[in-house]
XYZ file of C-alpha atoms in Angstrom:
660
model
C -15.818 -3.428 -39.831
C -17.387 -0.611 -37.834
C -19.350 1.638 -40.188
C -20.519 5.227 -39.895
C -24.109 4.032 -39.990
C -23.664 1.953 -36.876
C -21.707 4.545 -34.871
C -23.673 7.708 -35.588
C -24.561 8.199 -31.937
C -20.986 7.643 -30.763
C -18.615 9.150 -33.339
C -15.803 9.693 -30.828
C -16.183 6.408 -28.970
C -15.849 4.300 -32.116
C -13.100 6.262 -33.853
C -9.582 4.784 -34.064
C -6.521 6.292 -32.413
C -2.786 5.641 -32.319
C -1.289 5.232 -28.835
C 2.402 4.451 -29.068
C 2.748 1.256 -31.064
C -0.968 0.424 -30.753
C -3.542 1.352 -33.399
C -6.757 1.135 -31.392
C -10.037 0.483 -33.212
C -12.030 2.413 -30.598
C -11.425 4.587 -27.560
C -12.051 2.049 -24.778
C -9.500 0.394 -22.525
C -10.185 -2.132 -19.788
C -8.028 -0.979 -16.858
C -6.839 -3.466 -14.221
C -9.790 -5.055 -12.457
C -10.053 -8.808 -12.996
C -7.841 -10.478 -10.383
C -10.933 -11.423 -8.369
C -12.721 -12.779 -11.432
C -9.975 -15.233 -12.267
C -6.325 -14.805 -11.362
C -4.244 -15.013 -14.527
C -1.307 -15.987 -12.314
C -3.247 -18.537 -10.292
C -4.195 -22.099 -11.195
C -4.745 -23.187 -14.796
C -8.482 -23.004 -14.117
C -8.182 -19.462 -12.759
C -6.186 -18.368 -15.787
C -8.692 -19.898 -18.213
C -11.524 -18.087 -16.420
C -9.651 -14.794 -16.623
C -8.867 -15.151 -20.328
C -12.423 -16.197 -21.205
C -13.783 -13.141 -19.392
C -11.680 -10.778 -21.491
C -12.204 -12.663 -24.739
C -15.947 -12.137 -24.397
C -15.371 -8.379 -24.097
C -12.983 -7.923 -27.034
C -14.513 -10.207 -29.650
C -16.652 -8.856 -32.502
C -14.811 -5.505 -32.547
C -15.303 -5.015 -28.839
C -12.883 -3.342 -26.445
C -9.714 -2.268 -28.248
C -7.181 -2.392 -25.421
C -6.916 -4.605 -22.352
C -4.609 -3.142 -19.701
C -5.689 -5.528 -16.982
C -2.455 -7.404 -16.392
C -1.727 -5.641 -13.107
C 1.517 -7.222 -11.963
C 3.557 -6.691 -8.802
C 7.293 -6.422 -9.301
C 9.492 -8.477 -7.018
C 10.312 -6.918 -3.676
C 13.799 -6.434 -2.256
C 13.977 -7.371 1.402
C 16.440 -8.420 4.042
C 16.205 -12.113 4.989
C 13.206 -12.885 7.149
C 11.391 -9.573 6.706
C 7.654 -10.105 6.174
C 5.915 -7.252 4.336
C 2.363 -6.509 5.430
C -0.314 -4.044 4.436
C -1.989 -2.947 1.239
C -0.201 -4.363 -1.777
C 2.397 -6.208 0.283
C 4.290 -8.764 -1.754
C 7.534 -10.690 -1.513
C 8.190 -12.307 -4.881
C 5.736 -10.452 -7.113
C 4.527 -12.191 -10.266
C 7.082 -11.357 -12.948
C 9.457 -13.896 -11.397
C 6.920 -16.715 -11.412
C 8.291 -19.642 -13.447
C 5.212 -19.584 -15.671
C 4.860 -15.778 -16.005
C 5.937 -15.602 -19.633
C 3.794 -18.580 -20.579
C 0.697 -17.057 -18.969
C 1.212 -13.653 -20.547
C 1.662 -15.339 -23.912
C -1.597 -17.244 -23.450
C -3.400 -14.055 -22.479
C -1.868 -11.929 -25.238
C -2.351 -14.502 -27.982
C -6.000 -15.041 -27.050
C -6.811 -11.331 -27.205
C -4.640 -10.602 -30.227
C -6.743 -13.158 -32.103
C -9.686 -10.784 -31.673
C -7.762 -7.678 -32.740
C -7.226 -6.282 -29.236
C -4.013 -4.969 -27.697
C -2.584 -5.977 -24.310
C -0.486 -4.086 -21.786
C 1.080 -4.983 -18.464
C 0.868 -2.651 -15.472
C 3.944 -2.679 -13.217
C 2.976 -2.158 -9.581
C 4.618 -1.893 -6.194
C 1.539 -0.582 -4.415
C 1.765 0.306 -0.771
C 5.541 0.463 -0.995
C 5.724 -2.254 1.658
C 8.060 -1.867 3.442
C 9.918 0.766 1.395
C 9.463 4.500 1.169
C 11.203 7.694 0.155
C 11.168 9.044 3.712
C 9.981 8.033 7.201
C 6.529 9.490 6.522
C 2.960 8.257 6.062
C 0.842 8.754 2.940
C -2.557 8.484 4.608
C -4.113 8.685 8.083
C -5.231 5.077 7.742
C -1.686 3.732 7.303
C 0.651 3.547 10.283
C 3.375 1.156 9.140
C 6.572 3.178 9.015
C 8.636 2.366 5.923
C 12.239 1.385 5.446
C 13.821 4.481 3.894
C 15.415 3.454 0.612
C 19.081 4.139 -0.061
C 20.742 4.326 -3.485
C 21.364 0.581 -3.541
C 17.671 -0.078 -2.921
C 16.721 2.284 -5.741
C 19.187 0.693 -8.149
C 17.867 -2.772 -7.278
C 14.280 -1.742 -8.017
C 15.233 -0.056 -11.289
C 16.928 -3.275 -12.374
C 13.856 -5.256 -11.299
C 11.563 -3.096 -13.436
C 13.898 -3.589 -16.395
C 13.857 -7.360 -15.978
C 10.071 -7.273 -15.628
C 9.923 -5.387 -18.931
C 12.036 -8.067 -20.603
C 9.688 -10.767 -19.348
C 6.640 -8.784 -20.497
C 8.127 -8.440 -23.954
C 8.785 -12.189 -24.024
C 5.139 -12.644 -23.109
C 4.142 -10.850 -26.329
C 2.427 -7.955 -24.555
C 2.073 -4.756 -26.576
C 2.661 -2.237 -23.842
C 3.748 -1.434 -20.305
C 2.075 0.939 -17.883
C 4.189 2.177 -14.993
C 2.040 2.582 -11.869
C 2.902 5.928 -10.257
C -0.194 6.369 -8.129
C -2.520 4.943 -5.437
C 0.189 4.656 -2.785
C 2.630 3.041 -5.145
C 6.287 3.240 -4.142
C 6.830 5.651 -7.038
C 4.113 8.016 -5.837
C 5.818 8.196 -2.457
C 8.855 9.612 -4.283
C 6.814 11.974 -6.474
C 4.724 13.458 -3.663
C 5.926 16.399 -1.551
C 3.874 14.866 1.268
C 5.948 11.690 1.474
C 9.277 12.684 -0.063
C 11.308 14.719 2.411
C 14.690 13.619 1.088
C 17.619 16.007 0.743
C 19.650 13.904 -1.712
C 19.362 13.611 -5.506
C 15.931 11.953 -5.159
C 14.213 14.689 -3.157
C 13.417 18.369 -3.178
C 13.007 19.693 -6.717
C 10.528 18.331 -9.246
C 13.373 16.827 -11.253
C 14.770 15.092 -8.180
C 11.405 13.736 -7.028
C 10.875 12.320 -10.532
C 14.382 10.847 -10.770
C 13.474 7.328 -9.550
C 10.555 7.112 -12.004
C 12.641 8.456 -14.898
C 15.472 6.040 -14.183
C 12.884 3.258 -14.198
C 11.398 4.428 -17.508
C 14.829 4.721 -19.073
C 15.754 1.212 -17.930
C 12.523 -0.137 -19.421
C 13.181 1.663 -22.717
C 16.702 0.232 -22.855
C 15.098 -3.213 -22.812
C 12.079 -2.766 -25.084
C 13.268 0.069 -27.316
C 10.453 1.355 -29.488
C 8.857 -2.082 -29.894
C 6.376 -1.577 -27.025
C 4.135 1.223 -25.821
C 5.172 2.739 -22.488
C 2.747 4.821 -20.446
C 2.211 5.967 -16.889
C -0.776 5.913 -14.568
C -0.764 9.074 -12.498
C -2.975 10.670 -9.876
C -4.104 13.977 -11.355
C -4.151 15.226 -7.775
C -3.507 13.759 -4.347
C -6.312 13.582 -1.808
C -4.376 14.268 1.409
C -3.477 17.842 2.415
C 0.213 18.334 1.776
C 0.189 16.288 -1.409
C 0.230 17.837 -4.865
C -2.868 19.390 -6.422
C -4.108 19.397 -10.020
C -1.472 21.875 -11.157
C 1.158 19.631 -9.563
C -0.225 16.587 -11.372
C -0.139 18.416 -14.709
C 3.417 19.557 -13.980
C 4.481 15.966 -13.314
C 2.904 14.809 -16.579
C 4.611 17.614 -18.480
C 7.983 16.705 -17.037
C 7.589 13.036 -17.883
C 6.489 13.941 -21.407
C 9.603 16.105 -21.798
C 11.831 13.061 -21.274
C 10.561 11.496 -24.504
C 10.278 8.152 -22.750
C 6.492 7.694 -22.575
C 3.649 7.405 -25.073
C 0.588 8.278 -22.965
C -0.597 9.398 -19.530
C -3.408 7.612 -17.692
C -4.866 10.254 -15.373
C -7.122 9.265 -12.483
C -8.501 10.698 -9.253
C -8.880 9.091 -5.830
C -7.033 7.138 -3.166
C -7.078 3.455 -2.135
C -8.856 4.281 1.118
C -10.617 7.630 1.135
C -13.145 9.999 -0.349
C -13.086 9.742 -3.268
C -11.865 6.222 -3.762
C -10.162 5.694 -7.086
C -12.916 3.110 -7.687
C -15.680 5.662 -7.303
C -18.957 4.144 -6.062
C -22.534 5.243 -6.474
C -22.044 8.389 -4.372
C -20.254 10.093 -7.250
C -21.609 11.290 -10.568
C -20.579 9.338 -13.658
C -17.230 10.703 -14.863
C -17.358 13.294 -12.079
C -13.650 14.060 -12.364
C -13.379 14.123 -16.151
C -12.926 17.898 -16.110
C -9.683 17.420 -14.181
C -8.577 14.975 -16.856
C -9.375 17.725 -19.338
C -6.909 20.017 -17.539
C -4.304 17.292 -17.838
C -5.041 16.828 -21.550
C -4.703 20.549 -22.220
C -1.331 20.543 -20.475
C 0.359 17.845 -22.567
C 0.409 16.667 -26.167
C 0.485 12.926 -25.468
C -2.753 10.881 -25.544
C -4.591 10.966 -22.211
C -6.523 8.026 -20.786
C -9.095 8.716 -18.075
C -10.795 6.176 -15.817
C -13.387 7.020 -13.173
C -16.988 5.770 -13.118
C -17.461 6.022 -16.851
C -20.429 3.729 -16.672
C -22.155 3.898 -20.056
C -21.421 4.548 -23.729
C -23.199 7.903 -23.455
C -20.952 9.024 -20.610
C -17.883 7.787 -22.490
C -18.911 9.738 -25.586
C -19.445 12.892 -23.513
C -15.980 12.637 -21.961
C -14.333 12.141 -25.346
C -16.401 14.789 -27.132
C -15.594 17.359 -24.433
C -11.894 16.806 -25.013
C -11.366 15.527 -21.477
C -9.589 12.369 -22.657
C -8.488 10.533 -25.776
C -9.296 7.069 -24.388
C -11.651 6.074 -21.563
C -11.294 3.237 -19.083
C -14.494 1.268 -18.452
C -14.086 -1.613 -16.028
C -17.230 -2.056 -13.920
C -19.518 -1.190 -16.834
C -18.023 -4.133 -18.717
C -18.287 -6.371 -15.667
C -22.010 -5.618 -15.659
C -22.399 -6.134 -19.416
C -19.687 -7.701 -21.542
C -21.609 -6.808 -24.718
C -21.784 -3.107 -23.878
C -19.969 -1.854 -26.976
C -21.787 -4.212 -29.344
C -25.146 -3.053 -28.007
C -24.099 0.593 -28.307
C -22.956 0.057 -31.886
C -26.305 -1.536 -32.714
C -28.303 1.241 -31.047
C -29.610 -1.113 -28.325
C -28.877 1.201 -25.410
C -31.905 0.130 -23.377
C -30.600 -3.446 -23.459
C -27.338 -2.555 -21.709
C -27.376 -3.975 -18.196
C -26.631 -1.038 -15.867
C -23.859 -1.073 -13.284
C -25.227 0.118 -9.927
C -21.847 1.216 -8.563
C -22.117 -0.796 -5.351
C -18.577 -2.189 -5.733
C -19.550 -5.732 -4.765
C -17.268 -6.849 -7.590
C -14.282 -5.862 -5.488
C -15.610 -5.757 -1.915
C -16.785 -9.373 -1.750
C -13.369 -10.742 -2.564
C -11.268 -8.391 -0.498
C -13.563 -7.761 2.490
C -15.533 -10.964 2.961
C -13.173 -13.424 1.243
C -16.061 -14.596 -0.949
C -15.864 -15.587 -4.614
C -16.204 -12.861 -7.203
C -19.752 -11.700 -7.822
C -21.315 -8.889 -9.848
C -24.550 -7.755 -8.196
C -26.424 -7.227 -11.464
C -24.854 -9.882 -13.697
C -24.352 -13.298 -12.095
C -23.104 -14.707 -15.404
C -19.936 -12.608 -15.257
C -16.937 -14.877 -14.523
C -18.773 -17.866 -16.029
C -17.679 -17.100 -19.613
C -15.273 -20.044 -19.574
C -18.266 -22.374 -19.256
C -19.607 -21.381 -22.651
C -23.080 -20.197 -23.683
C -26.004 -20.366 -21.277
C -27.545 -23.859 -21.532
C -30.995 -24.521 -22.930
C -33.403 -27.160 -21.682
C -33.829 -30.285 -23.766
C -37.545 -30.469 -22.912
C -40.166 -27.911 -22.008
C -41.302 -27.624 -18.417
C -43.261 -24.980 -16.549
C -41.613 -22.982 -13.779
C -43.671 -20.914 -11.355
C -41.713 -18.250 -9.485
C -43.509 -16.786 -6.480
C -42.001 -13.433 -5.623
C -40.805 -10.634 -7.891
C -37.851 -9.304 -5.939
C -34.253 -9.477 -7.219
C -33.958 -13.253 -6.757
C -37.295 -14.053 -8.367
C -36.770 -11.698 -11.289
C -33.295 -13.015 -12.093
C -34.392 -16.632 -11.796
C -37.377 -16.074 -14.063
C -35.235 -14.361 -16.703
C -32.450 -16.941 -16.687
C -34.872 -19.864 -16.736
C -36.715 -18.340 -19.680
C -33.413 -17.746 -21.490
C -32.865 -21.477 -20.940
C -36.140 -22.153 -22.782
C -38.326 -23.005 -19.789
C -41.898 -21.764 -19.728
C -41.954 -19.283 -16.845
C -44.671 -17.580 -14.852
C -43.959 -15.085 -12.069
C -46.408 -14.015 -9.366
C -45.777 -10.899 -7.293
C -47.989 -9.902 -4.360
C -47.257 -6.196 -4.744
C -48.350 -3.974 -7.600
C -44.788 -3.572 -8.898
C -41.664 -5.659 -9.163
C -38.503 -5.202 -7.149
C -39.174 -6.389 -3.621
C -37.179 -4.602 -0.928
C -34.701 -3.344 -3.515
C -37.333 -0.747 -4.441
C -36.337 1.164 -1.304
C -32.717 1.573 -2.442
C -33.374 4.306 -5.065
C -35.177 6.305 -2.389
C -31.843 6.917 -0.651
C -29.558 9.648 -2.016
C -27.238 8.677 -4.859
C -28.763 5.234 -5.360
C -30.687 6.021 -8.539
C -28.916 3.295 -10.506
C -30.745 0.622 -8.510
C -33.980 1.985 -9.926
C -32.517 1.840 -13.430
C -31.511 -1.760 -12.798
C -35.063 -2.708 -11.755
C -36.462 -0.991 -14.840
C -33.987 -2.941 -16.972
C -34.979 -6.231 -15.320
C -38.702 -5.602 -15.850
C -38.039 -4.840 -19.520
C -35.958 -7.987 -19.835
C -38.772 -10.138 -18.448
C -41.254 -8.589 -20.857
C -38.977 -9.122 -23.860
C -38.417 -12.755 -22.871
C -42.125 -13.422 -22.628
C -42.223 -14.248 -18.920
C -45.849 -14.172 -17.807
C -45.850 -11.704 -14.904
C -48.869 -11.349 -12.602
C -48.764 -8.361 -10.258
C -50.937 -7.925 -7.194
C -51.238 -11.689 -6.861
C -50.553 -12.897 -3.340
C -50.149 -16.651 -3.529
C -51.569 -19.171 -1.106
C -50.402 -22.764 -0.915
C -53.625 -23.871 -2.609
C -53.065 -21.356 -5.422
C -49.616 -22.765 -6.061
C -50.824 -26.358 -5.996
C -53.634 -25.510 -8.390
C -51.247 -23.880 -10.848
C -49.850 -27.306 -11.730
C -46.323 -26.096 -12.488
C -43.598 -28.704 -12.911
C -41.220 -26.672 -10.750
C -41.966 -24.036 -8.108
C -39.485 -21.500 -6.752
C -40.387 -19.529 -3.653
C -38.749 -16.100 -3.526
C -41.138 -14.375 -1.146
C -38.457 -12.230 0.423
C -38.401 -10.931 3.966
C -40.130 -8.514 6.279
C -38.849 -5.882 8.715
C -36.931 -7.094 11.743
C -37.905 -5.556 15.072
C -35.135 -6.038 17.639
C -35.819 -7.037 21.228
C -35.373 -3.600 22.767
C -37.515 -2.155 25.539
C -39.689 0.642 24.163
C -39.327 -0.426 20.547
C -43.100 -0.261 20.047
C -43.369 3.433 20.902
C -45.020 5.726 18.381
C -41.824 7.696 17.713
C -39.928 4.514 16.734
C -40.011 4.106 12.942
C -38.800 1.522 10.424
C -36.223 2.387 7.783
C -38.549 1.367 4.945
C -41.318 3.701 6.057
C -38.858 6.562 6.409
C -37.297 6.077 2.960
C -40.711 5.703 1.333
C -42.014 8.841 3.017
C -44.738 6.979 4.903
C -43.266 8.140 8.227
C -42.022 11.621 9.124
C -39.304 11.704 11.811
C -38.706 14.686 14.068
C -35.687 16.948 13.803
C -33.370 14.962 16.103
C -33.114 11.344 14.992
C -31.309 8.329 16.425
C -30.688 5.506 13.943
C -30.325 2.062 15.535
C -28.015 0.146 13.205
C -28.183 -3.631 13.331
C -27.090 -4.159 9.734
C -23.433 -4.513 8.744
C -23.774 -3.099 5.253
C -24.948 0.174 3.744
C -28.619 0.468 4.770
C -28.162 2.337 8.102
C -25.800 4.786 6.428
C -28.239 5.271 3.549
C -31.135 6.226 5.805
C -28.827 8.508 7.790
C -27.849 10.159 4.496
C -31.517 10.480 3.538
C -32.365 12.158 6.839
C -29.306 14.395 7.060
C -29.821 15.577 3.475
C -33.338 16.641 4.494
C -32.013 18.708 7.387
C -32.411 16.297 10.302
C -29.842 16.046 13.081
C -28.757 12.395 13.003
C -26.796 10.075 15.300
C -26.194 6.434 14.315
C -25.692 3.762 16.986
C -23.585 0.688 16.210
C -22.689 -2.251 18.418
C -19.733 -2.874 16.115
C -16.382 -1.137 16.488
C -16.896 0.786 13.233
C -19.766 1.729 10.951
C -20.740 -0.780 8.257
C -17.939 -3.338 8.743
C -18.875 -5.159 5.512
C -18.368 -2.087 3.337
C -14.971 -2.152 1.678
C -12.449 0.660 1.595
C -13.357 1.470 -1.998
C -16.899 2.509 -1.075
C -17.085 3.362 2.627
C -15.158 6.630 2.308
C -17.719 8.067 -0.090
C -20.680 7.657 2.238
C -18.775 8.502 5.439
C -17.546 11.679 3.791
C -21.102 12.656 2.851
C -22.368 11.949 6.342
C -19.625 13.883 8.100
C -20.231 16.843 5.799
C -23.801 16.843 7.145
C -22.612 16.477 10.769
C -23.978 12.968 11.252
C -22.676 11.535 14.519
C -21.657 7.956 15.300
C -21.688 6.017 18.542
C -19.880 2.676 18.240
C -19.439 -0.333 20.537
C -22.805 0.470 22.110
C -25.753 -1.934 22.066
C -29.114 -0.200 22.434
C -31.012 -1.720 25.360
C -33.966 0.638 25.787
C -35.757 3.438 23.980
C -37.249 6.143 26.161
C -39.369 9.132 25.243
C -36.376 11.332 24.369
C -33.309 9.175 24.943
C -31.620 5.834 24.312
C -30.133 3.496 26.868
C -27.071 1.508 25.780
C -24.390 -0.739 27.188
C -20.865 -1.112 25.954
C -20.514 -4.469 24.216
C -17.177 -5.128 25.943
C -17.348 -3.556 29.410
C -21.181 -3.761 29.688
C -21.115 -0.267 31.211
C -24.536 1.418 30.754
C -24.943 4.879 29.239
C -27.742 7.300 28.369
C -27.839 9.220 25.083
C -30.202 11.950 23.974
C -32.230 13.956 23.391
C -34.008 12.562 20.328
C -37.402 13.220 18.783
C -37.518 10.021 16.743
C -35.775 6.665 16.505
C -35.317 4.856 13.180
C -34.683 1.113 13.136
C -32.215 -0.038 10.484
C -32.110 -3.604 11.713
C -32.304 -5.762 8.633
C -35.013 -8.257 7.781
C -36.535 -11.584 8.759
C -37.197 -14.259 6.146
C -40.745 -14.970 5.027
C -40.513 -18.649 4.174
C -44.009 -19.619 5.337
C -45.219 -20.511 1.834
C -42.186 -22.684 1.180
C -42.555 -24.374 4.567
C -46.152 -25.246 3.712
C -45.367 -26.587 0.237
C -42.021 -28.297 0.512
C -43.367 -31.629 1.753
C -46.167 -32.139 -0.773
C -44.884 -30.759 -4.084
C -42.562 -32.847 -6.247
C -40.063 -30.024 -6.845
C -40.076 -26.805 -4.872
C -37.130 -24.506 -4.144
C -36.492 -21.502 -1.931
C -34.053 -18.686 -2.656
C -33.197 -15.076 -1.928
C -34.292 -13.388 1.271
C -36.906 -16.078 1.806
C -33.988 -18.375 2.624
C -31.791 -15.846 4.453
C -31.832 -12.039 4.096
C -28.753 -10.799 2.271
C -27.809 -8.273 -0.405
C -28.623 -7.989 -4.108
C -25.500 -9.881 -5.162
C -26.484 -12.875 -3.025
C -29.969 -12.958 -4.552
C -28.793 -12.870 -8.164
C -26.054 -15.459 -7.589
C -28.548 -17.838 -5.966
C -30.896 -17.308 -8.899
C -28.099 -18.138 -11.322
C -27.167 -21.326 -9.491
C -30.760 -22.545 -9.318
C -31.558 -21.613 -12.928
C -28.466 -23.444 -14.130
C -29.533 -26.509 -12.169
C -33.072 -26.389 -13.537
C -32.020 -25.906 -17.144
C -29.103 -28.334 -17.153
C -31.059 -31.220 -15.626
C -33.811 -31.157 -18.229
């Protein structure tokens, strides 16, 4: 049982609450977020991975409510039509032959730990259907099929059948998705609903489709299941409803007596802010808007939006901004977050950096799921971290993200570990990240990692630049080279001029650019945008040059809007499809990457190179032929991002521990 003594610092967070049929033991819900971790509707292996992930987060009086069964209802299409775009689906998942069986497996597993389960019903993107022949966002240009009354009736019946299947799956609740470009939002919004029939015009008419859906669900489940809605508190596109409109919608839905709670969120699936708010936003930045919603209705209010720590969650609840808080990414980063908070071990909570790799990798780069700060997330199904059967000594050379994570994991596997770092502090190139605006959490992560190493008893030597002879003399059983990378200087005429600076020197304050700055971007992720943000925030006039067709092509839609919005607010300019060929005293020469047509751009006082890094593998190259076991990882192998470094460290540590 949770006792007052263990929850003194979080009296609201650990207090129970009744939401519909669910008596929650605390005020935390896990909103939908785990399809990339392990698809509950995928293979048996995927489903087992998904269930194990959530079990780890609800056991031992952990998270009270798991609302992560985000499920697309079946579409209704003419023969041969192929839906495309965000959220496009044909059959959905409720009609899968094993849907009920999977939901039962999921529900039973979490019920065994005292947690509740709800299913979210989604038809996101409305593909190809819509209320009217209108667009919901400037990034969407697929005109919808305008639904007639038969279409509406068919969808209402589909939601009802989906509710029946959810009830058979032993779920406790249903959340109707009315936001984030869902088909229902397109009916609710004055921006996208221009109808003149019974489903358009007045508030009651715009809500009619949703209310008919709710009523059909209630006719199936009665009062045996909780029914709630997820609603945008406001819309982000001019012409949509504002906060007062969102509160009015919630009030109307409450007046029907059909729902038990309102899940209020802020953001869009593409813009600024994204509904998965990245590091550019304050923790719980929009909680005050949730507070307006809560004051407008009497039902319990759930709020999700970068609530990234127990302290932030407690503040939101104590301020009366919500009754329950959604915490997804914070629990991806640390599945024991609530247990550590209950025990007063706040410094041990692994911080989420808000970089959104957990979603971007899967949906932008088609890579497996990966959390940048916790490579063990998604491996819960494999059981506890292994321990070595015999003691061996591991020497890690390099104290950047890869070296630090490897040293910690190897030590947790009972190896004897020593780490040498040439610099006077740990962190490698990641130390530059907190120097950019809104990236403070990366500094907190490095502080957490250093503390972890100290607690584990890893012997860390700073200011120790290793030579091959030093490593040989150390006599370690295993050596791992994580020496990182150095600045990359592109082959551009004039690149050696005095007014040409490197991104690292600019962020660290070692170099002072002039007022007008050109940033040469040869990095497909966030770094060029971060230095542009750093400069523009300090009052510089900035133009960023990309050879790609768009800035930062590897940034996903859930993060790129935040930084592009900041940059445009500071009048940062972009030149795309242009490869820089020469740097002159006050100008840049470029050529179009497709037509090869040359152009001149200027005037500029300084040029900043944001061109990535080049591996420093010289120590590994010297040792790999004469040591019995030597490995290379991180940027020393190939320069990549934090998530790549920690995942490589995990894979190598697992290999080292499991083979002993």
